[in-house]
Amino acid sequence: MKEVVIRSRANILALEECMKDLPGYDDGGDEICQITHYHAPGVYAREMWMPADTLITGKIHLTEHLNMLSQGKVSVSNQGDSITMEAPYTFVSPIGTKRAIYAHEDSTWTTIHATDLTDPEEIEEDIIA
């Protein structure tokens, strides 16, 4: 498979718009991907399982946070950089990052955020641009 580098946030947003016209488009990823929420004092983790051959775009986060790929293999285009990650892979995401992610294999991606909130909708309102 040819590696494609998406060079700007505008290109990722344009990709997101094009994806809406594709068969099987799942706004929010809740139908195709499996989302599990975890809470501990002061910590929230959102785990997403993606089936192989899934293309997603991530949300823009207002906070720096941890990301862990605990299963699978994905290609990630991140506003100019494109890398392939194989589990296990952990990194810190800077504020304001917008990504496009393609799952080569069934993959599990978790974001971990510092918050005392426990309602996923409230957390999203607090940490997503």
XYZ file of N, CA and C in Angstrom:
387
model
N 0.831 -1.174 0.000
C 0.000 0.000 0.000
C 0.878 1.240 0.000
N 0.556 2.207 -0.844
C 1.312 3.436 -0.928
C 1.027 4.323 0.282
N 2.075 4.874 0.881
C 1.941 5.776 2.021
C 1.501 7.147 1.521
N 0.447 7.691 2.099
C -0.058 9.001 1.738
C 0.158 9.935 2.916
N 0.765 11.084 2.661
C 0.989 12.062 3.714
C -0.013 13.191 3.538
N -0.791 13.447 4.563
C -1.738 14.558 4.543
C -1.013 15.744 5.166
N -0.834 16.812 4.401
C 0.073 17.886 4.775
C -0.507 18.991 5.648
N -1.801 19.040 5.848
C -2.322 20.132 6.658
C -3.627 19.731 7.321
N -4.004 20.488 8.352
C -5.280 20.266 9.000
C -6.412 20.436 7.990
N -6.263 21.413 7.078
C -7.297 21.642 6.062
C -7.502 20.398 5.205
N -6.432 19.702 4.882
C -6.557 18.479 4.086
C -7.245 17.368 4.865
N -6.961 17.277 6.158
C -7.621 16.266 6.988
C -9.114 16.586 7.094
N -9.442 17.863 7.254
C -10.855 18.261 7.304
C -11.548 17.986 5.971
N -10.838 18.201 4.847
C -11.405 17.893 3.524
C -11.623 16.389 3.375
N -10.666 15.590 3.853
C -10.826 14.130 3.843
C -12.062 13.742 4.631
N -12.228 14.347 5.799
C -13.375 14.069 6.659
C -14.689 14.349 5.914
N -14.741 15.450 5.183
C -15.940 15.786 4.402
C -16.201 14.746 3.317
N -15.156 14.304 2.614
C -15.304 13.289 1.560
C -15.769 11.956 2.136
N -15.284 11.632 3.326
C -15.650 10.365 3.961
C -17.149 10.281 4.223
N -17.793 11.418 4.444
C -19.227 11.435 4.738
C -20.069 10.875 3.605
N -19.535 10.889 2.382
C -20.263 10.376 1.222
C -19.984 8.895 0.937
N -19.113 8.283 1.712
C -18.756 6.886 1.470
C -19.775 5.941 2.106
N -20.013 4.788 1.461
C -20.894 3.793 2.078
C -20.303 3.336 3.412
N -21.151 3.186 4.397
C -20.701 2.715 5.704
C -20.146 3.810 6.588
N -20.235 5.083 6.147
C -19.735 6.187 6.974
C -20.434 6.177 8.326
N -19.655 6.323 9.378
C -20.163 6.256 10.745
C -19.704 7.497 11.505
N -20.529 8.536 11.514
C -20.198 9.767 12.223
C -20.046 9.466 13.710
N -18.870 9.693 14.230
C -18.612 9.430 15.648
C -17.971 8.077 15.897
N -18.049 7.160 14.948
C -17.381 5.873 15.076
C -18.023 4.870 16.002
N -19.214 5.157 16.506
C -19.815 4.266 17.497
C -20.429 3.005 16.896
N -20.725 3.015 15.601
C -21.337 1.842 14.970
C -20.288 0.829 14.528
N -19.205 1.307 13.933
C -18.175 0.413 13.402
C -17.106 0.124 14.451
N -16.686 1.162 15.130
C -15.674 1.019 16.173
C -16.374 0.762 17.506
N -15.691 0.066 18.369
C -16.244 -0.193 19.698
C -15.554 0.727 20.694
N -16.331 1.557 21.370
C -15.806 2.528 22.321
C -16.076 2.042 23.743
N -15.042 2.052 24.583
C -15.178 1.703 25.996
C -14.593 2.843 26.813
N -15.322 3.249 27.848
C -14.900 4.346 28.714
C -14.435 3.779 30.051
N -13.300 4.298 30.554
C -12.754 3.892 31.841
C -12.528 5.134 32.697
N -12.760 5.001 33.996
C -12.573 6.114 34.915
C -11.815 5.644 36.146
N -10.916 6.500 36.601
C -10.228 6.336 37.885
C -10.143 7.747 38.464
N -9.849 7.897 39.732
C -9.797 9.248 40.301
C -8.875 10.172 39.489
N -9.460 11.218 38.892
C -8.699 12.198 38.130
C -8.269 11.774 36.746
N -8.710 10.577 36.298
C -8.259 10.050 35.008
C -9.435 9.468 34.223
N -9.442 9.770 32.924
C -10.432 9.203 31.998
C -9.690 8.591 30.825
N -10.085 7.383 30.448
C -9.508 6.720 29.270
C -10.632 6.351 28.320
N -10.433 6.665 27.044
C -11.388 6.304 25.987
C -10.681 5.316 25.075
N -11.150 4.076 25.101
C -10.559 3.013 24.304
C -11.421 2.784 23.071
N -10.772 2.762 21.910
C -11.483 2.535 20.653
C -10.877 1.331 19.943
N -11.722 0.344 19.680
C -11.317 -0.797 18.863
C -11.769 -0.520 17.442
N -10.827 -0.604 16.481
C -11.108 -0.355 15.070
C -10.870 -1.639 14.289
N -11.834 -2.058 13.476
C -11.574 -3.224 12.640
C -10.581 -2.887 11.526
N -9.916 -3.896 11.012
C -8.982 -3.708 9.895
C -9.687 -3.006 8.745
N -8.936 -2.213 8.005
C -9.401 -1.463 6.835
C -10.364 -0.340 7.183
N -10.270 0.179 8.404
C -11.081 1.316 8.820
C -10.253 2.591 8.695
N -10.868 3.642 8.159
C -10.249 4.959 8.073
C -11.037 5.895 8.971
N -10.354 6.567 9.892
C -11.026 7.513 10.782
C -10.244 8.817 10.817
N -10.913 9.864 11.250
C -10.227 11.109 11.569
C -10.494 11.393 13.039
N -9.484 11.902 13.707
C -9.603 12.165 15.126
C -10.148 13.552 15.408
N -10.507 13.750 16.647
C -10.993 15.045 17.100
C -9.808 15.908 17.526
N -10.037 17.203 17.580
C -9.003 18.136 18.015
C -9.124 18.300 19.526
N -8.078 17.925 20.246
C -8.092 17.980 21.708
C -7.500 19.291 22.213
N -8.084 19.804 23.283
C -7.636 21.056 23.891
C -6.546 20.841 24.929
N -6.214 19.587 25.200
C -5.218 19.273 26.233
C -4.179 18.304 25.680
N -2.988 18.370 26.246
C -1.968 17.369 25.972
C -2.407 16.092 26.685
N -2.225 14.943 26.047
C -2.680 13.701 26.666
C -1.902 12.511 26.118
N -2.042 11.386 26.808
C -1.385 10.153 26.387
C -2.233 9.407 25.375
N -1.562 8.724 24.450
C -2.193 7.833 23.479
C -1.461 6.502 23.537
N -2.213 5.415 23.463
C -1.609 4.087 23.445
C -2.264 3.242 22.362
N -1.456 2.691 21.500
C -1.912 1.673 20.568
C -1.521 0.342 21.210
N -2.503 -0.380 21.707
C -2.215 -1.611 22.453
C -2.417 -2.869 21.622
N -3.035 -2.725 20.462
C -3.258 -3.873 19.574
C -3.224 -3.359 18.144
N -2.592 -4.105 17.250
C -2.705 -3.849 15.831
C -1.623 -2.994 15.210
N -1.962 -2.519 14.012
C -1.042 -1.727 13.192
C -1.862 -0.662 12.479
N -1.422 0.604 12.566
C -2.129 1.722 11.943
C -1.135 2.636 11.241
N -1.619 3.332 10.213
C -0.869 4.446 9.629
C -1.552 5.714 10.082
N -0.742 6.697 10.476
C -1.267 7.938 11.033
C -0.680 9.111 10.268
N -1.549 9.940 9.691
C -1.122 11.200 9.089
C -1.499 12.297 10.050
N -0.509 13.116 10.361
C -0.677 14.103 11.420
C -0.174 15.461 10.940
N -0.930 16.089 10.030
C -0.611 17.444 9.612
C 0.830 17.599 9.143
N 1.285 16.697 8.282
C 2.624 16.809 7.721
C 3.488 15.604 7.951
N 3.243 14.883 9.019
C 3.996 13.661 9.301
C 3.095 12.472 9.040
N 3.660 11.400 8.539
C 2.910 10.166 8.373
C 3.794 9.023 8.834
N 3.273 8.254 9.788
C 4.048 7.133 10.303
C 3.150 5.910 10.417
N 3.782 4.757 10.449
C 3.075 3.521 10.725
C 3.454 3.101 12.137
N 2.443 2.808 12.934
C 2.653 2.390 14.324
C 2.223 0.937 14.465
N 3.006 0.176 15.193
C 2.631 -1.194 15.534
C 2.612 -1.309 17.048
N 1.577 -1.961 17.555
C 1.452 -2.137 19.000
C 2.588 -3.012 19.512
N 3.045 -2.704 20.719
C 2.632 -1.611 21.595
C 3.334 -0.311 21.191
N 2.589 0.787 21.271
C 3.123 2.099 20.903
C 2.425 3.146 21.773
N 3.200 3.908 22.532
C 2.653 4.933 23.422
C 3.348 6.251 23.135
N 2.561 7.350 23.130
C 3.146 8.665 22.877
C 2.275 9.753 23.503
N 2.838 10.947 23.611
C 2.126 12.114 24.116
C 1.649 12.922 22.920
N 0.365 13.252 22.926
C -0.224 14.050 21.864
C -0.249 15.516 22.280
N 0.308 16.394 21.444
C 0.258 17.815 21.791
C -1.145 18.400 21.615
N -1.365 19.526 22.224
C -2.641 20.239 22.100
C -2.893 20.578 20.632
N -4.146 20.430 20.202
C -4.559 20.883 18.882
C -4.274 19.952 17.719
N -3.846 18.734 17.979
C -3.516 17.798 16.902
C -4.774 17.256 16.226
N -4.733 17.158 14.902
C -5.815 16.559 14.101
C -5.172 15.455 13.280
N -5.715 14.229 13.355
C -5.110 13.076 12.689
C -6.089 12.367 11.763
N -5.528 11.697 10.768
C -6.248 10.692 9.987
C -5.547 9.369 10.288
N -6.342 8.326 10.570
C -5.786 7.034 10.971
C -6.393 5.941 10.111
N -5.529 5.088 9.555
C -5.974 3.924 8.796
C -5.512 2.672 9.537
N -6.451 1.779 9.860
C -6.123 0.536 10.566
C -5.809 -0.568 9.552
N -4.565 -1.003 9.521
C -4.161 -2.114 8.655
C -4.659 -3.440 9.218
N -4.755 -3.505 10.534
C -5.202 -4.699 11.258
C -6.235 -4.253 12.289
N -6.981 -5.199 12.846
C -7.822 -4.861 13.989
C -6.910 -4.187 15.014
N -7.317 -3.020 15.501
C -6.432 -2.214 16.346
C -7.199 -1.622 17.525
N -6.497 -1.425 18.623
C -7.068 -0.794 19.801
C -6.232 0.427 20.153
N -6.898 1.601 20.184
C -6.258 2.894 20.447
C -6.935 3.504 21.667
N -6.149 3.934 22.639
C -6.691 4.526 23.851
C -6.103 5.910 24.063
N -6.970 6.880 24.372
C -6.522 8.206 24.792
C -6.783 8.316 26.293
N -5.845 8.943 26.992
C -5.944 9.067 28.443
C -5.857 10.543 28.804
N -6.852 11.011 29.559
C -6.973 12.428 29.887
C -7.076 12.636 31.393
N -6.497 13.745 31.865
C -6.655 14.146 33.260
C -7.970 14.915 33.384
N -8.913 14.382 34.151
C -10.184 15.047 34.407
C -10.865 14.384 35.591
N -11.665 15.157 36.284
C -12.484 14.606 37.357
C -13.901 14.312 36.879
N -14.207 14.684 35.627
C -15.534 14.415 35.069
C -15.684 12.932 34.783
N -16.925 12.436 34.794
C -17.167 11.018 34.517
C -18.168 10.788 33.390
N -18.901 11.815 32.992
C -19.861 11.673 31.901
C -19.129 11.911 30.578
N -19.099 10.907 29.663
C -18.362 11.065 28.403
C -18.751 12.307 27.597
N -20.034 12.683 27.609
C -20.444 13.883 26.878
C -19.878 15.146 27.516
N -19.889 15.216 28.833
C -19.308 16.368 29.537
C -17.804 16.436 29.322
N -17.165 15.273 29.335
C -15.703 15.232 29.113
C -15.395 15.761 27.723
N -16.162 15.312 26.723
C -15.926 15.767 25.356
C -16.108 17.284 25.247
N -17.139 17.810 25.880
C -17.351 19.263 25.870
C -16.171 19.998 26.483
N -15.517 19.379 27.467
C -14.417 20.003 28.183
C -13.077 19.900 27.465
N -12.838 18.810 26.732
C -11.500 18.578 26.176
C -11.425 18.643 24.657
N -12.559 18.736 23.959
C -12.554 18.732 22.494
C -12.836 20.134 21.952
N -12.055 20.560 20.961
C -12.258 21.881 20.336
C -13.512 21.870 19.502
